[in-house]
GROMACS .gro file of C-alpha atoms in nm:
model
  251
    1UNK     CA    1   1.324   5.781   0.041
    2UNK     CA    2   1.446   5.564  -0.284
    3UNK     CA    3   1.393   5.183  -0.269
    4UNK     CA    4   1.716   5.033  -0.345
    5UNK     CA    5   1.690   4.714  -0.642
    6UNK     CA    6   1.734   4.493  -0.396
    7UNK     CA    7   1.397   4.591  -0.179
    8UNK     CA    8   1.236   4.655  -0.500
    9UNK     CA    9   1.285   4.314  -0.643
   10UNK     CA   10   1.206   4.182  -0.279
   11UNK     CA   11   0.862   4.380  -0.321
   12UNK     CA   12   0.756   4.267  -0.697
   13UNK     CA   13   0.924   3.872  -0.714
   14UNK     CA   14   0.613   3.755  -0.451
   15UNK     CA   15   0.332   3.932  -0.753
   16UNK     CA   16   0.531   3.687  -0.979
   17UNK     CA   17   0.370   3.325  -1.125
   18UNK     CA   18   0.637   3.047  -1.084
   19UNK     CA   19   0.730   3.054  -1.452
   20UNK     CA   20   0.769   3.452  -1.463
   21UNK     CA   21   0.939   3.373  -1.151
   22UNK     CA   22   1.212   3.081  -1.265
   23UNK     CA   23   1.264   3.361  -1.535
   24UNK     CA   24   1.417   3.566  -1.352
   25UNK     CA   25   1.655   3.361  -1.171
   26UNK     CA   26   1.858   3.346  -1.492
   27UNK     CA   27   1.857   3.713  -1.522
   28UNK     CA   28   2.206   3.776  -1.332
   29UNK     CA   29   2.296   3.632  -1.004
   30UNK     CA   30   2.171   3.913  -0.738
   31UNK     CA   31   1.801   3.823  -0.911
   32UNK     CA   32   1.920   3.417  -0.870
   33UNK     CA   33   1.952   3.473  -0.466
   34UNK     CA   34   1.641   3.661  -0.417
   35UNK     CA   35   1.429   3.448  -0.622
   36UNK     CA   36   1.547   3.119  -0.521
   37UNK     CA   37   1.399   3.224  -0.140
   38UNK     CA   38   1.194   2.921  -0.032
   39UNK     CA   39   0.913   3.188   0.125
   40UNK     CA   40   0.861   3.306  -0.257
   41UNK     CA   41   0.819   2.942  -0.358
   42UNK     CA   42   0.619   2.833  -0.058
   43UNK     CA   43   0.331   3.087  -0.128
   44UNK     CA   44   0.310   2.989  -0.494
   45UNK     CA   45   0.287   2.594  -0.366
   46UNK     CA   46   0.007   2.723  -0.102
   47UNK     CA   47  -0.196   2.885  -0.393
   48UNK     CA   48  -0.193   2.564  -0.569
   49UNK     CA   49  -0.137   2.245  -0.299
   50UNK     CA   50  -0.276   2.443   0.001
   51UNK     CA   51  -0.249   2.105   0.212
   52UNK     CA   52   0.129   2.057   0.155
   53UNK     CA   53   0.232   2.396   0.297
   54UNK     CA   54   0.075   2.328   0.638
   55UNK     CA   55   0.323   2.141   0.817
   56UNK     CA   56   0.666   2.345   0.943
   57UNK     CA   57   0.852   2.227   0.669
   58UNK     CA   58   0.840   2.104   0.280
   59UNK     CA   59   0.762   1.723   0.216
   60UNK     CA   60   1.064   1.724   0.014
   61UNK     CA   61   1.379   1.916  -0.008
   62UNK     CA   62   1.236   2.243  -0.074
   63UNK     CA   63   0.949   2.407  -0.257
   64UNK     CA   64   1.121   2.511  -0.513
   65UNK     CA   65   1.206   2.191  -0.574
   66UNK     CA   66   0.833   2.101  -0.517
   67UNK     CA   67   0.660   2.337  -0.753
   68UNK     CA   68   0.946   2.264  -1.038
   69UNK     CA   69   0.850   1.880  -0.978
   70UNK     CA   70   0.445   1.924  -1.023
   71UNK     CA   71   0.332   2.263  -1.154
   72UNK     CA   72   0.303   2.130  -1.503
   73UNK     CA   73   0.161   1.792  -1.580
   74UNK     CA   74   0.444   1.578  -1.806
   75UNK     CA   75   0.215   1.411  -2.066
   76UNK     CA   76   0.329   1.164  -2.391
   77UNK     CA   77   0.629   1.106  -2.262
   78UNK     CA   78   0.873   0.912  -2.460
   79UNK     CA   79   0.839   0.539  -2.433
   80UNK     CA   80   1.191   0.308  -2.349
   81UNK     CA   81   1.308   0.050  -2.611
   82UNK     CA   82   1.126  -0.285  -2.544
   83UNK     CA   83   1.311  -0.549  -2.403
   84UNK     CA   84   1.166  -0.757  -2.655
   85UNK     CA   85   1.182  -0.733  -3.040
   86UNK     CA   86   0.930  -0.923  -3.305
   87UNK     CA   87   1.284  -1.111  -3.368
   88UNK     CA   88   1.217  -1.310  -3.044
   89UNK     CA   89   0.914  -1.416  -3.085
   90UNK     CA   90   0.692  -1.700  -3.268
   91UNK     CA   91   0.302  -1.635  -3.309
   92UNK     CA   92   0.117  -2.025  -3.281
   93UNK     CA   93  -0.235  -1.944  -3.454
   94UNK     CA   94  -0.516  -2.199  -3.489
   95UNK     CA   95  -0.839  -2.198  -3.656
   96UNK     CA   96  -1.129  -2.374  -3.605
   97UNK     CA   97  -1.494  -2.423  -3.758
   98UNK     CA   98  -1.702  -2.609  -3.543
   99UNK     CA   99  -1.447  -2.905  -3.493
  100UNK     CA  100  -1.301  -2.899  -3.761
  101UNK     CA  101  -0.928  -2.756  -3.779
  102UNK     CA  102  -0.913  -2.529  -4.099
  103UNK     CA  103  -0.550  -2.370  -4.010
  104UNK     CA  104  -0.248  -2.423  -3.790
  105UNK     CA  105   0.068  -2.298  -3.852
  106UNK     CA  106   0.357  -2.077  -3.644
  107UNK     CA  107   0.390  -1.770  -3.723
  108UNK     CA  108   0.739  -1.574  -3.729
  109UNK     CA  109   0.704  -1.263  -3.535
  110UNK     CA  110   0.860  -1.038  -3.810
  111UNK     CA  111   0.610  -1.185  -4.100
  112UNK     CA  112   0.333  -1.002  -3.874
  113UNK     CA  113   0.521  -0.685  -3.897
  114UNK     CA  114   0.309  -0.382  -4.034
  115UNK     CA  115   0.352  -0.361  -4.404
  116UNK     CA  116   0.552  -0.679  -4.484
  117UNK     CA  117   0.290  -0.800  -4.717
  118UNK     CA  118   0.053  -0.643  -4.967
  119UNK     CA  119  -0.310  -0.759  -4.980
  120UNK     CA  120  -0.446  -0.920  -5.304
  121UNK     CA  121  -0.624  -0.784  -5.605
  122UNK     CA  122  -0.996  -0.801  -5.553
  123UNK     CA  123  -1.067  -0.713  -5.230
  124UNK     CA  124  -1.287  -0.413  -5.141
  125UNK     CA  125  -1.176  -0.070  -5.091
  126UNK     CA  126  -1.273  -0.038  -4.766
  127UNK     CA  127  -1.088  -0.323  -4.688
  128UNK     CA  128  -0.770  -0.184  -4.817
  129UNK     CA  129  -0.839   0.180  -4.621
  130UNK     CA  130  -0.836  -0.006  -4.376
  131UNK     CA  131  -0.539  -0.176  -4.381
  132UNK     CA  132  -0.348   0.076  -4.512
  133UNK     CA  133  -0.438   0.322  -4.259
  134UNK     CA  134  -0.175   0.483  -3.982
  135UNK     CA  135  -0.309   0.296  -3.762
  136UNK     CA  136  -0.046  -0.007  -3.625
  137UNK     CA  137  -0.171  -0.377  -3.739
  138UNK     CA  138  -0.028  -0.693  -3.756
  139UNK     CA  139  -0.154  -0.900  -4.039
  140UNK     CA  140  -0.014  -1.160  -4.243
  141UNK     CA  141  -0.141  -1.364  -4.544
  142UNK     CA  142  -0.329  -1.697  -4.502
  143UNK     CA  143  -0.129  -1.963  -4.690
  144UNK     CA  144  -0.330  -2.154  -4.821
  145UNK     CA  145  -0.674  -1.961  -4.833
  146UNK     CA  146  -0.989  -2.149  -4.698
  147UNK     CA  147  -1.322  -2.086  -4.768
  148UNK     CA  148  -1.561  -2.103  -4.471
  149UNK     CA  149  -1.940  -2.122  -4.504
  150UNK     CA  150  -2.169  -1.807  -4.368
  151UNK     CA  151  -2.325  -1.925  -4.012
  152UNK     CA  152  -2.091  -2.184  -3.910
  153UNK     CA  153  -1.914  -2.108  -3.611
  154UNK     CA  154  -1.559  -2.011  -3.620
  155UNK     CA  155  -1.321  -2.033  -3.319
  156UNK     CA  156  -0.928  -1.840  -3.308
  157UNK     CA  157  -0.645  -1.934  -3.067
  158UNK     CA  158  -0.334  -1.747  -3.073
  159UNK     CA  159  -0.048  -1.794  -2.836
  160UNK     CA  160   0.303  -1.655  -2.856
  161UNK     CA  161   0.625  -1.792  -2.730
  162UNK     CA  162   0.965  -1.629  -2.665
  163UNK     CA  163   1.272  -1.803  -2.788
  164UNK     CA  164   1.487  -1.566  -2.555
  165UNK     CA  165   1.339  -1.792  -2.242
  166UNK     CA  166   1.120  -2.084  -2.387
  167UNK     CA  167   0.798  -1.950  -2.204
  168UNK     CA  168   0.460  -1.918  -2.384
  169UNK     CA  169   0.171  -1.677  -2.299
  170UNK     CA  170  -0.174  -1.702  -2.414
  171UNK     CA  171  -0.297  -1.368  -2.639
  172UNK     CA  172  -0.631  -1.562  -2.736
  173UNK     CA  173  -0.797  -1.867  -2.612
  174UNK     CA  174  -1.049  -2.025  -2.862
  175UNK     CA  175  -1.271  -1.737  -2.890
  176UNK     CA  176  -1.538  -1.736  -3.120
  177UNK     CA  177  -1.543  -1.493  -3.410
  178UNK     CA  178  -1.910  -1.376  -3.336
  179UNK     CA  179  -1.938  -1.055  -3.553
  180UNK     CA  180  -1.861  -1.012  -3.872
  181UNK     CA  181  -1.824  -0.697  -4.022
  182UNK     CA  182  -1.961  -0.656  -4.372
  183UNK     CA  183  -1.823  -0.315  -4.416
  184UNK     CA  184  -1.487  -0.361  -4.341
  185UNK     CA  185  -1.476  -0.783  -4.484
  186UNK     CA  186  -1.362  -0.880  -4.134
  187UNK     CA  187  -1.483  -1.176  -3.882
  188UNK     CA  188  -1.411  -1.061  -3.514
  189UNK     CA  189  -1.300  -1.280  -3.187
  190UNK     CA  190  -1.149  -1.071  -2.884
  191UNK     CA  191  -1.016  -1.169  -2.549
  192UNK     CA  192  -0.847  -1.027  -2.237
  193UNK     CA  193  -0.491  -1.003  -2.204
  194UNK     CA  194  -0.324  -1.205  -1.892
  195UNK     CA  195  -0.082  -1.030  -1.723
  196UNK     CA  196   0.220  -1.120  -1.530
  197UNK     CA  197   0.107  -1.117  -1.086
  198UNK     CA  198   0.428  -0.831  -1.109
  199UNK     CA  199   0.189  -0.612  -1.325
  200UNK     CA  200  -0.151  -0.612  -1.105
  201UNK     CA  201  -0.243  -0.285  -1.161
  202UNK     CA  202  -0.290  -0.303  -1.598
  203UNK     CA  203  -0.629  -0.279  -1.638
  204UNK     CA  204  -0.840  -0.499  -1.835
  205UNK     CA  205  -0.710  -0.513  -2.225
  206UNK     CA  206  -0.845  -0.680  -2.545
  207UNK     CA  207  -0.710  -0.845  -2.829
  208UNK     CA  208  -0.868  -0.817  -3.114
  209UNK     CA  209  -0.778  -1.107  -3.404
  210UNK     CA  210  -0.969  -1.058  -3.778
  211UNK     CA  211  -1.011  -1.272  -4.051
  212UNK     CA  212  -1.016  -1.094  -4.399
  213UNK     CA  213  -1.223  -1.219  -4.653
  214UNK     CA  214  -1.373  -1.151  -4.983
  215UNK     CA  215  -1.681  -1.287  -5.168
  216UNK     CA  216  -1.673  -1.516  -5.467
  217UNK     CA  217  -1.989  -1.568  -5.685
  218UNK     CA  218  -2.232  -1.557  -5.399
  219UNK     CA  219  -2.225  -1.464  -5.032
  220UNK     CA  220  -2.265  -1.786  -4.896
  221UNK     CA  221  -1.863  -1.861  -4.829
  222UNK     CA  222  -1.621  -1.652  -4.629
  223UNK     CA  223  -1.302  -1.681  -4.859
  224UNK     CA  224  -1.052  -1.560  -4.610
  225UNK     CA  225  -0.730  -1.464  -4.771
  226UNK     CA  226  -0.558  -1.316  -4.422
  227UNK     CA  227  -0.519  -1.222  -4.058
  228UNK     CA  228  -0.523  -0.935  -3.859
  229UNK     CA  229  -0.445  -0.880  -3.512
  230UNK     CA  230  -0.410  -0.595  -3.334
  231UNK     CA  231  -0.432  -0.443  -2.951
  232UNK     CA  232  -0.588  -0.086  -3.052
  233UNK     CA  233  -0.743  -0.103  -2.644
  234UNK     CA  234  -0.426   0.011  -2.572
  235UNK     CA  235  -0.098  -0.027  -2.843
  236UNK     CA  236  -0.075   0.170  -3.145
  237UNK     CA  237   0.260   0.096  -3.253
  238UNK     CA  238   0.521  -0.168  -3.234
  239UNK     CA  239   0.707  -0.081  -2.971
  240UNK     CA  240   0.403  -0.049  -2.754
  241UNK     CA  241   0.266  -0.386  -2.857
  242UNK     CA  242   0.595  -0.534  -2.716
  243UNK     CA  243   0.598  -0.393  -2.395
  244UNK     CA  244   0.240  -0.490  -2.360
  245UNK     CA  245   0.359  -0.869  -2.467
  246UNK     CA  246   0.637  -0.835  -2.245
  247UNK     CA  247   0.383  -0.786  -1.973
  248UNK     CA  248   0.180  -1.097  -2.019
  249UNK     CA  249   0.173  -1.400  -1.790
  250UNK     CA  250   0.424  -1.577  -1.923
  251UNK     CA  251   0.466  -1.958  -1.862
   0.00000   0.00000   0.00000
């Protein structure tokens, strides 16, 4: 006796994987009705969420709608516009050696935008790799340039307000630039982010702030020329380093 197309499909749809599966239901619509039975998507859930199959019926609508939701993990997806833009914000950067204030100034958010200023003749290649790699920075030129002697101890603040609400968060607090980098002509300070009490779960991130220097004559002075700053723990371009300072414990 001949198995009608019907039984047929009834027999081979449950061999199926759920993609080769959700294939066919776009076949024609007598394939559409067999293969959206909920049986046929139940057993695929079972093979994967055994757990979720064991009460009498689906934790949500239906497994179908189940195994569409999780079979495939979504990865990169794409990040919203920030509610914030560098136009809204002001950068307030101080410098210290020892006690001694070497630099204060406010900083417009756009004049830390990547690329809106080209380093000077003279400083190392590496240096300039650097900088001009893919990777996002925000760096701007130090006007005027200081000079500060090797071993003395350096300290970096950097808060940033937001003219949108008059609030001010804290990005660095008088941290110490402890390492200095000889490859790369950079002097290092780093502290952890403070996040808003709505955002308890972000886990600990760093900002990283650089002065970049060259050497004149001997290597006795520091001659810094710039600033970079940059979240690489966990931004890598603009739009991610605004939601992150969206997300800061703003006062």
């Amino acid at each position: 006796m001949e198995m009608s197309a019907e039984e047929i499909l009834k027999v081979v749809f449950p061999l199926l994987e759920g993609r080769d599966l959700a294939t066919c239901m776009s076949v024609c619509k007598q394939w559409r009705e067999i293969a959206q039975d909920d049986y046929l998507w139940k057993c695929l859930c079972a093979n994967r969420w055994p757990s979720v199959c064991k009460q009498s019926s689906p934790p949500i609508l239906s497994y179908h709608k189940l195994f569409k939701s999780f079979y495939k993990r979504k990865r990169n997806r794409p990040l919203l516009p920030p509610k914030l833009s560098l136009k809204d914000l002001e950068f307030y950067i101080d410098i210290w050696t020892e006690e001694k204030l070497l630099f204060s100034e406010v900083v417009p958010g756009p004049v830390l935008q990547k690329g809106s200023w080209t380093p000077p003749n003279g400083i190392s290649d590496v240096l300039r790799l650097h900088l001009t790699s893919p990777d996002y920075k925000m760096t701007f030129p130090m006007q005027p340039r200081f000079n500060i002697p090797l071993g003395q101890i350096v300290s970096v603040s950097v808060f940033v307000g937001r003219r949108d609400t008059q609030k001010v968060a804290c990005i660095i607090n008088k941290s110490i630039c402890d390492y200095i980098d000889r490859s790369t002509f950079r002097a290092l300070a780093f502290d952890y982010l403070d996040f808003s009490p709505a955002h308890p779960f972000v886990p600990s991130i760093r900002a990283w702030i650089s002065l970049l220097f060259m050497y004149h004559g001997n290597e006795s002075d520091l001659d810094v020329f710039g600033i970079e700053l940059d979240f690489c723990d966990a931004a890598n371009s603009e739009d991610q380093v605004l939601w992150l300072l969206d997300m800061l414990d703003w006062k």
